[in-house]
mmCIF file of C-alpha atoms in Angstrom:
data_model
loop_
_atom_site.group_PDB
_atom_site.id
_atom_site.type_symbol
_atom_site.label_atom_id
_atom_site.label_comp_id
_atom_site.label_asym_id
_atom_site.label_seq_id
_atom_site.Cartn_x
_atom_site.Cartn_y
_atom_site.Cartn_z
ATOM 1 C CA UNK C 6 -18.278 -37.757 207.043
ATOM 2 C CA UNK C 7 -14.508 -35.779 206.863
ATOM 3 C CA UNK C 8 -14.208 -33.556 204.134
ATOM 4 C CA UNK C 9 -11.782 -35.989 202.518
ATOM 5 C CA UNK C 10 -14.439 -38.671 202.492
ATOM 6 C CA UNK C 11 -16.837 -36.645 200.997
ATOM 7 C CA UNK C 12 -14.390 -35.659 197.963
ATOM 8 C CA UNK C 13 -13.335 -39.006 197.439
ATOM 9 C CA UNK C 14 -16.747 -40.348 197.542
ATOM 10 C CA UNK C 15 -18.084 -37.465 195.062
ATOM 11 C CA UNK C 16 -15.434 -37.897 192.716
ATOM 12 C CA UNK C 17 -15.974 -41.710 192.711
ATOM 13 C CA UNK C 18 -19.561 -40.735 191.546
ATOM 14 C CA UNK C 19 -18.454 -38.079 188.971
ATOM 15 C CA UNK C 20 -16.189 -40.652 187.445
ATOM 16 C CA UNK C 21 -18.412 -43.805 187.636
ATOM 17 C CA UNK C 22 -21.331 -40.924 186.136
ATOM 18 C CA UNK C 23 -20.385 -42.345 182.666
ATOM 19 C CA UNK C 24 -21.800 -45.278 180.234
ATOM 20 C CA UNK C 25 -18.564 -46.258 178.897
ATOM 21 C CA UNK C 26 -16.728 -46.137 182.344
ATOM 22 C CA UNK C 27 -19.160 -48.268 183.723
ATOM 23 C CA UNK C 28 -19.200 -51.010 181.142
ATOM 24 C CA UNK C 29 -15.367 -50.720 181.076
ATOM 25 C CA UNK C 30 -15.428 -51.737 185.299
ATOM 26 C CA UNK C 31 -17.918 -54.274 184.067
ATOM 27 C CA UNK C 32 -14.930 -56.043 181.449
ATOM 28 C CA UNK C 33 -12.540 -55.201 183.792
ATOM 29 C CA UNK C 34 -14.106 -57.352 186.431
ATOM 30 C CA UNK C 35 -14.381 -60.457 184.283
ATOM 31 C CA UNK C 36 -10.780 -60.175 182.796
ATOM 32 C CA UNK C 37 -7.262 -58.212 182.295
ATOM 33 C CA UNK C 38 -7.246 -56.541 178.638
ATOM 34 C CA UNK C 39 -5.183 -54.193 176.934
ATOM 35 C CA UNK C 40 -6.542 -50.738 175.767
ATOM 36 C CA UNK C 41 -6.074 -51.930 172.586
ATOM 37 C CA UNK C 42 -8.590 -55.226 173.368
ATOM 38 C CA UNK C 43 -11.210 -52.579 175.371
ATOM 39 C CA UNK C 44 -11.380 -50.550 171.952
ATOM 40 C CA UNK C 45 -12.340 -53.296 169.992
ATOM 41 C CA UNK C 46 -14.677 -54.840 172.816
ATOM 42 C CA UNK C 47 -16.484 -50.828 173.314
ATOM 43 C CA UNK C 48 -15.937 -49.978 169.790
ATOM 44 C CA UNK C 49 -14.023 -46.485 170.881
ATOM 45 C CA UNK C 50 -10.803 -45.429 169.551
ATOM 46 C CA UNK C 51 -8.005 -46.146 171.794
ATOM 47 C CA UNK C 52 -7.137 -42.618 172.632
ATOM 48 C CA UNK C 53 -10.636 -42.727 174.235
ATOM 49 C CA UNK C 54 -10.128 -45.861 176.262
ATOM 50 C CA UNK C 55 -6.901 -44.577 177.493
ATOM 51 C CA UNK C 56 -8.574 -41.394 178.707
ATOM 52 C CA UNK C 57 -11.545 -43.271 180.299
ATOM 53 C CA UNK C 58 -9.021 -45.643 181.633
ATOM 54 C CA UNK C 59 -7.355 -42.685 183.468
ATOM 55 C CA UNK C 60 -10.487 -41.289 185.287
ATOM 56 C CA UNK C 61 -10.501 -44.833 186.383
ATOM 57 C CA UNK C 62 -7.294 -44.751 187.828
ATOM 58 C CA UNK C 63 -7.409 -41.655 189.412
ATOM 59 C CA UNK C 64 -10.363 -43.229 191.672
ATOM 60 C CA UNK C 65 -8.127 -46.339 191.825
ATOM 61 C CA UNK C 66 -10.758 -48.221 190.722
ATOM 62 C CA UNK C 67 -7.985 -49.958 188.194
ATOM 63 C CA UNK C 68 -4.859 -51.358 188.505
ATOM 64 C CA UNK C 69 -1.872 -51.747 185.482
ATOM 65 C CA UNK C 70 0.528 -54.740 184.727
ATOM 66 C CA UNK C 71 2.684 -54.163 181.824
ATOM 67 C CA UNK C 72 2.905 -57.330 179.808
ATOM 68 C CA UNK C 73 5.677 -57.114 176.712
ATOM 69 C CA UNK C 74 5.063 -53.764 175.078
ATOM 70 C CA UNK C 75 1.563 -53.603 176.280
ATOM 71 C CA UNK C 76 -0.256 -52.989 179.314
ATOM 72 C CA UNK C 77 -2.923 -55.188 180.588
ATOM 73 C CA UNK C 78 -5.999 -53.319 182.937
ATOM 74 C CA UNK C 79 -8.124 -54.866 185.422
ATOM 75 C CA UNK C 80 -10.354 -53.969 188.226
ATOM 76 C CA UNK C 81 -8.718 -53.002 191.639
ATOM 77 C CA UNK C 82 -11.257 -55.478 193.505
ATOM 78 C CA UNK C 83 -9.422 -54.393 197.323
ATOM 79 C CA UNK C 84 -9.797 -50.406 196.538
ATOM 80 C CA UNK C 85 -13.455 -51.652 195.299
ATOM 81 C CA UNK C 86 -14.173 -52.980 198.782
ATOM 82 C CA UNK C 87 -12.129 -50.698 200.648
ATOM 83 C CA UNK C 88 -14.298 -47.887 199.064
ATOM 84 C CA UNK C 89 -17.388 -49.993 199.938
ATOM 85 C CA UNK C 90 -16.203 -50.576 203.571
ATOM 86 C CA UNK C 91 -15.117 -47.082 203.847
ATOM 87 C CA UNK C 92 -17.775 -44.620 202.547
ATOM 88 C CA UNK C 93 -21.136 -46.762 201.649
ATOM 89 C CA UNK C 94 -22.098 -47.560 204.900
ATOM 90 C CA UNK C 95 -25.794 -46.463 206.128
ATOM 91 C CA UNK C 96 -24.023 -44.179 208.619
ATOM 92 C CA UNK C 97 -21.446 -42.513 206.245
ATOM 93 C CA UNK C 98 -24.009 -42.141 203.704
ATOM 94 C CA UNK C 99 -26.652 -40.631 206.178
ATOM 95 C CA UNK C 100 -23.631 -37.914 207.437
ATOM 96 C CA UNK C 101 -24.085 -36.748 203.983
ATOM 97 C CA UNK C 102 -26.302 -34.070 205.049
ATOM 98 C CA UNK C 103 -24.346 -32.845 208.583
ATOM 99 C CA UNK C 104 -24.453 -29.528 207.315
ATOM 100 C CA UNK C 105 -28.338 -29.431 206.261
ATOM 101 C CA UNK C 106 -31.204 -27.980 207.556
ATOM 102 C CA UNK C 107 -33.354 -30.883 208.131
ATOM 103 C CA UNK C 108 -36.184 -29.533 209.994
ATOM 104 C CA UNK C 109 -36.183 -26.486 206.767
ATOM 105 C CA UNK C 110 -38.736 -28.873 205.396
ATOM 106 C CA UNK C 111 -40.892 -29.287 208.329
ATOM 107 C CA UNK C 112 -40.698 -25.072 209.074
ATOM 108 C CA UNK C 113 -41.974 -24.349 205.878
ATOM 109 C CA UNK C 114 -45.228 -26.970 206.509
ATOM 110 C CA UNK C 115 -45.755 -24.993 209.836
ATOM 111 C CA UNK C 116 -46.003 -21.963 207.842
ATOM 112 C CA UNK C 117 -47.581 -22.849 205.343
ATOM 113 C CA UNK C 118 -50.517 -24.741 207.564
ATOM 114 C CA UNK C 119 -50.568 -22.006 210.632
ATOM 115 C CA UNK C 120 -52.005 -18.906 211.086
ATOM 116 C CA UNK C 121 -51.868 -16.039 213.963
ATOM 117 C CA UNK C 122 -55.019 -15.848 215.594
ATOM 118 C CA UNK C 123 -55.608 -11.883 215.638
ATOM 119 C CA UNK C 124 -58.686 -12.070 217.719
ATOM 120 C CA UNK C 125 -56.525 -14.509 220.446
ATOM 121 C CA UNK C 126 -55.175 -12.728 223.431
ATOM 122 C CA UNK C 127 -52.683 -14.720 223.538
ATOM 123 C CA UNK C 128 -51.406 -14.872 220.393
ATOM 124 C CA UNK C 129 -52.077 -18.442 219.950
ATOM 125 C CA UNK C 130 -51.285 -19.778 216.124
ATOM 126 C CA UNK C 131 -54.284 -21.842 214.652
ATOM 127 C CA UNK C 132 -54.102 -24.317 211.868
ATOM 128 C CA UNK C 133 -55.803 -23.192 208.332
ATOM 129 C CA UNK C 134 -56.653 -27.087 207.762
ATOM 130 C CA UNK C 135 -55.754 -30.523 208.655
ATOM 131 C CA UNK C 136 -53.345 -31.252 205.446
ATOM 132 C CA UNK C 137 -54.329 -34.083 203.521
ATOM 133 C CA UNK C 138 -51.116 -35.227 202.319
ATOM 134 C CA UNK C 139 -49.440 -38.309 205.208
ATOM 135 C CA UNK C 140 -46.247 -36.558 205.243
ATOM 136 C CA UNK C 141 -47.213 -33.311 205.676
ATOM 137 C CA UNK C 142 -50.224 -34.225 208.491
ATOM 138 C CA UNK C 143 -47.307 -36.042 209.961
ATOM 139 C CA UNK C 144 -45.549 -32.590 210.652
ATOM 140 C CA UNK C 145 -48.272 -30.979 211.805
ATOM 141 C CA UNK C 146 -49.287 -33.986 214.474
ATOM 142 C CA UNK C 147 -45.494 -33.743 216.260
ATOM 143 C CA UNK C 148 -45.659 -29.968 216.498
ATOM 144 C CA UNK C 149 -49.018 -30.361 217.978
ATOM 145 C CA UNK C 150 -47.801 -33.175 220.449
ATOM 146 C CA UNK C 151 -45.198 -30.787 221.980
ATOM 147 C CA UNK C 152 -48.378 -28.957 223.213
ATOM 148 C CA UNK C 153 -48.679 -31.774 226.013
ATOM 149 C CA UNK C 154 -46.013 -32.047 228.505
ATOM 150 C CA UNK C 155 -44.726 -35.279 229.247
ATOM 151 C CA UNK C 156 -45.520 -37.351 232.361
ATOM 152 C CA UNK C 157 -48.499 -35.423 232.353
ATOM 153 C CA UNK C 158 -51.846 -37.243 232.763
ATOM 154 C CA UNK C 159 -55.122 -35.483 230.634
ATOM 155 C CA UNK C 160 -58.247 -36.526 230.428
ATOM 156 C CA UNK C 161 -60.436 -36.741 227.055
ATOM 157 C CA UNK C 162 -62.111 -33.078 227.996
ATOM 158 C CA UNK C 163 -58.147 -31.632 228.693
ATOM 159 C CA UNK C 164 -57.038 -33.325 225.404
ATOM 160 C CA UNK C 165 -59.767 -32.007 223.100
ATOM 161 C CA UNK C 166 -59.857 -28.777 224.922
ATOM 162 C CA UNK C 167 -55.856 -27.941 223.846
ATOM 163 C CA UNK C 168 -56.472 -29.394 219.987
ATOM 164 C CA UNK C 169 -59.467 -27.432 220.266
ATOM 165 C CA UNK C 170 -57.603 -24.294 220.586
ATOM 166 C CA UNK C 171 -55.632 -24.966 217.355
ATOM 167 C CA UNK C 172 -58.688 -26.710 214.965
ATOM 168 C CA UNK C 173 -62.273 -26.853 215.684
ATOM 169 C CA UNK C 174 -61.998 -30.686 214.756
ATOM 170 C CA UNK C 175 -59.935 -31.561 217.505
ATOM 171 C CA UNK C 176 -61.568 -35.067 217.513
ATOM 172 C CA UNK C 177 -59.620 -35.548 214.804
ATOM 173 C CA UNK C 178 -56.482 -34.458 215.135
ATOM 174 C CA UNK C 179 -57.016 -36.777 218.646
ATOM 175 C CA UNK C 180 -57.671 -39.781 216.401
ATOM 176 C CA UNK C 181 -54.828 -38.967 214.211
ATOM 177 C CA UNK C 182 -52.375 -38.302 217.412
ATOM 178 C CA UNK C 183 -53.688 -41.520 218.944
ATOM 179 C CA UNK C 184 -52.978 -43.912 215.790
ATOM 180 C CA UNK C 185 -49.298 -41.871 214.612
ATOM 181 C CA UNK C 186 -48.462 -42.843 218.144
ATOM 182 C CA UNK C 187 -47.556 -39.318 219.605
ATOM 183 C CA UNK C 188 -49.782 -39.594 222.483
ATOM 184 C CA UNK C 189 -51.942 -42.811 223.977
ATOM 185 C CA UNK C 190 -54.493 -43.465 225.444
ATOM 186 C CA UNK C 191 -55.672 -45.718 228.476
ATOM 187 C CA UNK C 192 -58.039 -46.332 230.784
ATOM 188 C CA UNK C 193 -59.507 -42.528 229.864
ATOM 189 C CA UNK C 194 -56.113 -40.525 230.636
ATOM 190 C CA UNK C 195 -54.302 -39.129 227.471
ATOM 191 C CA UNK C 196 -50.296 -39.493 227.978
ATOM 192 C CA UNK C 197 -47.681 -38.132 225.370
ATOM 193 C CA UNK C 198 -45.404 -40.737 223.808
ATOM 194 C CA UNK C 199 -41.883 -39.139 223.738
ATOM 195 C CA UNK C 200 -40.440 -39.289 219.965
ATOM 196 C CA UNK C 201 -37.095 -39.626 218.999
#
């Protein structure tokens, strides 16, 4: 999402991030009115309306007629959809977080659920325990998965030997590999299933 997009798209938030603006859209919608009708219809002085009014505007949310000596307010319906059309679509909204860390999450379940082995010449890190929590087993299951190479073919005896280096209940962590679909299983050879 381009910088402009994601000010727009905040400050349509900051402005909609009030009761009375939002019941004013909701009026606005249905039919034109004056300030002077939206103050009797929110019970709010006018000076109020005509503020909330121009929050509104700024997000062009509303559009103005004058009519006589007053001026009659109603919901910009195009900038509603253009807005819509624009910004909240899956992709837009999911560019939200370009400038994340999304894997911060899934580093701090590592460390939190590894340990060095001291006594391991080769420095290998173990896992405390299998965590209980889905999410957080989930983690744990794809880092173990890039411990297979892909393409390669392991028997049962190569599988649980490499787990076994990480957990002594490597059966397991198998099972648990097996069903989250990270690696597979047939005819006896264990094959890793290559995630997204």
């Amino acid at each position: 999402m381009r910088k402009e997009q994601f000010e727009t798209l905040l400050q349509f938030f900051k402005v909609l991030a009030d009761e009375s603006r939002l019941k004013i859209v909701g009026i606005l919608a249905n039919q034109e009115c004056s300030v002077e009708e939206l103050a009797a219809l929110m019970q709010l002085k006018e000076p109020t309306v005509s503020h909330h009014l121009t929050k509104l505007k700024e997000v062009n949310l509303v559009t103005m007629r004058p009519d006589g000596n007053s001026r009659l307010y109603q919901l910009d319906n195009a900038a509603l959809e253009n807005i819509s059309k624009e910004i909240f679509t899956p992709g837009k909204i999911a560019s939200l977080i370009e400038h994340i860390d999304t894997e911060a999450w899934e580093s701090k379940v590592l460390n939190n659920y590894l340990e060095s082995n001291s006594t391991s010449l080769d420095g290998v890190q173990r896992l405390k325990e299998i965590p209980v929590s889905r999410k957080k087993r989930l983690v744990i299951l794809k880092w173990l998965s890039t411990k297979f190479e892909s393409e390669v073919e392991y028997s049962e005896q190569m599988v649980n030997d490499i787990l076994g280096r990480y957990h002594s209940d490597y059966l397991t962590l198998q099972r648990e590999l097996i069903s989250c679909k990270f690696i597979h299983r047939k005819d006896g050879i264990f094959l890793r299933n290559l995630q997204d």
